[in-house]
DNA sequence: TCTATAGTTCGATAAATTTCGAACAATAGC
DNA sequence: GCTATTGTTCGAAATTTATCGAACTATAGA
């Protein structure tokens, strides 16, 4: 499996970030990544099938929120926090501090 | 025309706010309301038909972002900034300071 | 090489969203 | 009451999104 394509942070649109975060499952994923650092896809499913999770991680990657690296058979996902803080100062902090509401 | 129903601010979900803001036209509306205070629906259309604007304003109202009051035949819309700042501290500021990106 | 594991991709279906014209409702002003 | 203005509601079509099973790919380890 080839490494994934991640958008350059300057190409990331606020609109896409907000859309990615407007799904409860994706918000929960982002929240957990913020709390716990890296995580594999299966570590964050909630009994949902792999194909659904794969879809959501792709949305998060395409929106510039998440970075995925290959480690053996496992895909480790992490929040692109530094990138996002640079591109949209204060946004992630505000969102995460209000997440779950 | 009866006054509109606006959700109580404590019933507003972050998820719905982010979804409402993930549309470029709605983001632009919110941005202008933040800049210029109240505005009528037609003042913010961009050549779009009335029914489309009405739809977007309804999404914004239902998401708790916008308040609409009746003034004669005109509907004046304003951002529920105080309510939103209370419910989601820092969120609107962060979004608006990054809007347009 | 064989097998188990992790995740992607494909295809189909269902649900939600966007868009806009047309008909309708409410108010202001004459 | 009549008319113009503002905006809503309805209905339909087009697009996007979510969901999930099934087939497939890639890697680790025995």
Short mmCIF file of N, CA and C in Angstrom, two decimals, chain B residues 2-66:
data_model
loop_
_atom_site.label_atom_id
_atom_site.label_comp_id
_atom_site.label_asym_id
_atom_site.label_seq_id
_atom_site.Cartn_x
_atom_site.Cartn_y
_atom_site.Cartn_z
N UNK B 2 -46.08 34.87 11.17
CA UNK B 2 -45.72 34.70 12.58
C UNK B 2 -44.22 34.84 12.79
N UNK B 3 -43.84 35.23 14.00
CA UNK B 3 -42.40 35.25 14.29
C UNK B 3 -41.81 33.86 14.17
N UNK B 4 -40.55 33.79 13.85
CA UNK B 4 -39.90 32.51 13.65
C UNK B 4 -39.59 31.83 14.96
N UNK B 5 -39.41 30.53 14.86
CA UNK B 5 -38.96 29.80 16.04
C UNK B 5 -37.44 29.74 16.02
N UNK B 6 -36.86 30.14 17.12
CA UNK B 6 -35.41 30.06 17.25
C UNK B 6 -35.11 29.08 18.37
N UNK B 7 -34.16 28.20 18.17
CA UNK B 7 -33.85 27.25 19.24
C UNK B 7 -33.26 27.97 20.45
N UNK B 8 -33.53 27.43 21.62
CA UNK B 8 -32.85 27.94 22.81
C UNK B 8 -31.37 27.65 22.66
N UNK B 9 -30.55 28.58 23.11
CA UNK B 9 -29.11 28.45 22.82
C UNK B 9 -28.53 27.20 23.46
N UNK B 10 -29.09 26.78 24.58
CA UNK B 10 -28.55 25.57 25.22
C UNK B 10 -28.94 24.30 24.47
N UNK B 11 -29.86 24.43 23.53
CA UNK B 11 -30.23 23.26 22.72
C UNK B 11 -29.45 23.20 21.42
N UNK B 12 -28.63 24.20 21.17
CA UNK B 12 -27.89 24.25 19.91
C UNK B 12 -26.69 23.30 19.98
N UNK B 13 -26.55 22.48 18.95
CA UNK B 13 -25.46 21.50 18.91
C UNK B 13 -24.31 22.01 18.06
N UNK B 14 -23.10 21.78 18.55
CA UNK B 14 -21.91 22.21 17.81
C UNK B 14 -21.91 21.64 16.40
N UNK B 15 -22.27 20.39 16.31
CA UNK B 15 -22.37 19.69 15.03
C UNK B 15 -23.22 20.47 14.02
N UNK B 16 -24.35 21.01 14.47
CA UNK B 16 -25.22 21.73 13.54
C UNK B 16 -24.64 23.08 13.17
N UNK B 17 -23.99 23.71 14.13
CA UNK B 17 -23.34 24.99 13.85
C UNK B 17 -22.26 24.80 12.78
N UNK B 18 -21.44 23.78 12.95
CA UNK B 18 -20.36 23.55 11.99
C UNK B 18 -20.91 23.19 10.63
N UNK B 19 -21.95 22.40 10.62
CA UNK B 19 -22.55 22.08 9.33
C UNK B 19 -23.09 23.33 8.64
N UNK B 20 -23.77 24.16 9.37
CA UNK B 20 -24.33 25.38 8.78
C UNK B 20 -23.21 26.25 8.20
N UNK B 21 -22.08 26.27 8.88
CA UNK B 21 -20.97 27.13 8.45
C UNK B 21 -20.15 26.49 7.33
N UNK B 22 -20.40 25.25 7.01
CA UNK B 22 -19.58 24.57 6.01
C UNK B 22 -20.04 24.86 4.58
N UNK B 23 -21.07 25.67 4.46
CA UNK B 23 -21.50 26.09 3.12
C UNK B 23 -20.97 27.49 2.86
N UNK B 24 -20.34 27.70 1.71
CA UNK B 24 -19.69 28.98 1.43
C UNK B 24 -20.65 30.17 1.45
N UNK B 25 -21.83 29.97 0.91
CA UNK B 25 -22.78 31.07 0.90
C UNK B 25 -23.22 31.43 2.31
N UNK B 26 -23.47 30.40 3.12
CA UNK B 26 -23.90 30.67 4.49
C UNK B 26 -22.78 31.30 5.30
N UNK B 27 -21.56 30.84 5.06
CA UNK B 27 -20.42 31.46 5.76
C UNK B 27 -20.32 32.94 5.40
N UNK B 28 -20.53 33.24 4.15
CA UNK B 28 -20.48 34.61 3.69
C UNK B 28 -21.57 35.45 4.35
N UNK B 29 -22.75 34.88 4.49
CA UNK B 29 -23.85 35.57 5.16
C UNK B 29 -23.46 35.89 6.61
N UNK B 30 -22.95 34.87 7.29
CA UNK B 30 -22.56 35.04 8.69
C UNK B 30 -21.48 36.10 8.82
N UNK B 31 -20.55 36.06 7.90
CA UNK B 31 -19.47 37.03 7.94
C UNK B 31 -20.00 38.46 7.77
N UNK B 32 -20.92 38.62 6.85
CA UNK B 32 -21.46 39.96 6.64
C UNK B 32 -22.29 40.43 7.82
N UNK B 33 -23.05 39.51 8.39
CA UNK B 33 -23.83 39.89 9.57
C UNK B 33 -22.90 40.28 10.72
N UNK B 34 -21.79 39.59 10.84
CA UNK B 34 -20.83 39.92 11.89
C UNK B 34 -20.24 41.30 11.65
N UNK B 35 -19.98 41.60 10.39
CA UNK B 35 -19.38 42.89 10.04
C UNK B 35 -20.36 44.04 10.14
N UNK B 36 -21.56 43.81 9.61
CA UNK B 36 -22.45 44.94 9.37
C UNK B 36 -23.70 44.92 10.22
N UNK B 37 -23.81 43.97 11.16
CA UNK B 37 -25.01 43.91 11.98
C UNK B 37 -26.18 43.34 11.22
N UNK B 38 -27.33 43.89 11.44
CA UNK B 38 -28.55 43.36 10.82
C UNK B 38 -28.55 43.52 9.30
N UNK B 39 -29.26 42.60 8.65
CA UNK B 39 -29.46 42.75 7.22
C UNK B 39 -30.70 41.97 6.81
N UNK B 40 -31.35 42.43 5.78
CA UNK B 40 -32.51 41.71 5.24
C UNK B 40 -32.01 40.58 4.36
N UNK B 41 -32.91 39.70 3.99
CA UNK B 41 -32.55 38.56 3.16
C UNK B 41 -32.05 39.01 1.79
N UNK B 42 -32.80 39.89 1.18
CA UNK B 42 -32.42 40.34 -0.18
C UNK B 42 -31.11 41.11 -0.18
N UNK B 43 -30.80 41.74 0.94
CA UNK B 43 -29.55 42.50 1.00
C UNK B 43 -28.34 41.58 0.84
N UNK B 44 -28.54 40.29 1.10
CA UNK B 44 -27.40 39.37 1.11
C UNK B 44 -27.45 38.34 -0.01
N UNK B 45 -28.48 38.40 -0.84
CA UNK B 45 -28.48 37.45 -1.95
C UNK B 45 -27.40 37.89 -2.93
N UNK B 46 -26.97 36.97 -3.74
CA UNK B 46 -25.95 37.29 -4.75
C UNK B 46 -26.54 36.94 -6.12
N UNK B 47 -27.76 37.46 -6.32
CA UNK B 47 -28.45 37.13 -7.55
C UNK B 47 -29.19 35.81 -7.45
N UNK B 48 -29.08 35.17 -6.27
CA UNK B 48 -29.79 33.91 -6.12
C UNK B 48 -31.27 34.15 -5.87
N UNK B 49 -32.09 33.20 -6.26
CA UNK B 49 -33.53 33.37 -6.08
C UNK B 49 -33.91 33.40 -4.61
N UNK B 50 -35.06 34.01 -4.35
CA UNK B 50 -35.52 34.18 -2.98
C UNK B 50 -35.68 32.85 -2.26
N UNK B 51 -36.14 31.85 -2.98
CA UNK B 51 -36.39 30.57 -2.31
C UNK B 51 -35.09 29.92 -1.83
N UNK B 52 -34.02 30.13 -2.59
CA UNK B 52 -32.74 29.58 -2.15
C UNK B 52 -32.25 30.30 -0.90
N UNK B 53 -32.37 31.62 -0.92
CA UNK B 53 -31.94 32.38 0.25
C UNK B 53 -32.76 31.99 1.48
N UNK B 54 -34.04 31.83 1.26
CA UNK B 54 -34.92 31.47 2.37
C UNK B 54 -34.48 30.15 2.99
N UNK B 55 -34.10 29.22 2.12
CA UNK B 55 -33.60 27.94 2.60
C UNK B 55 -32.37 28.12 3.49
N UNK B 56 -31.41 28.89 3.01
CA UNK B 56 -30.15 29.05 3.76
C UNK B 56 -30.37 29.78 5.08
N UNK B 57 -31.24 30.76 5.06
CA UNK B 57 -31.52 31.45 6.32
C UNK B 57 -32.21 30.52 7.32
N UNK B 58 -33.00 29.63 6.79
CA UNK B 58 -33.64 28.68 7.70
C UNK B 58 -32.60 27.74 8.33
N UNK B 59 -31.65 27.29 7.53
CA UNK B 59 -30.60 26.43 8.07
C UNK B 59 -29.85 27.19 9.17
N UNK B 60 -29.53 28.44 8.90
CA UNK B 60 -28.79 29.23 9.88
C UNK B 60 -29.62 29.47 11.15
N UNK B 61 -30.90 29.70 10.98
CA UNK B 61 -31.77 29.88 12.16
C UNK B 61 -31.85 28.59 12.95
N UNK B 62 -32.11 27.48 12.26
CA UNK B 62 -32.25 26.20 12.95
C UNK B 62 -30.97 25.79 13.66
N UNK B 63 -29.84 26.21 13.11
CA UNK B 63 -28.57 25.86 13.74
C UNK B 63 -28.25 26.80 14.91
N UNK B 64 -29.08 27.81 15.11
CA UNK B 64 -28.86 28.73 16.24
C UNK B 64 -27.93 29.87 15.93
N UNK B 65 -27.54 30.01 14.67
CA UNK B 65 -26.57 31.05 14.33
C UNK B 65 -27.20 32.41 14.11
N UNK B 66 -28.39 32.40 13.58
CA UNK B 66 -29.00 33.65 13.15
C UNK B 66 -30.37 33.82 13.78
#
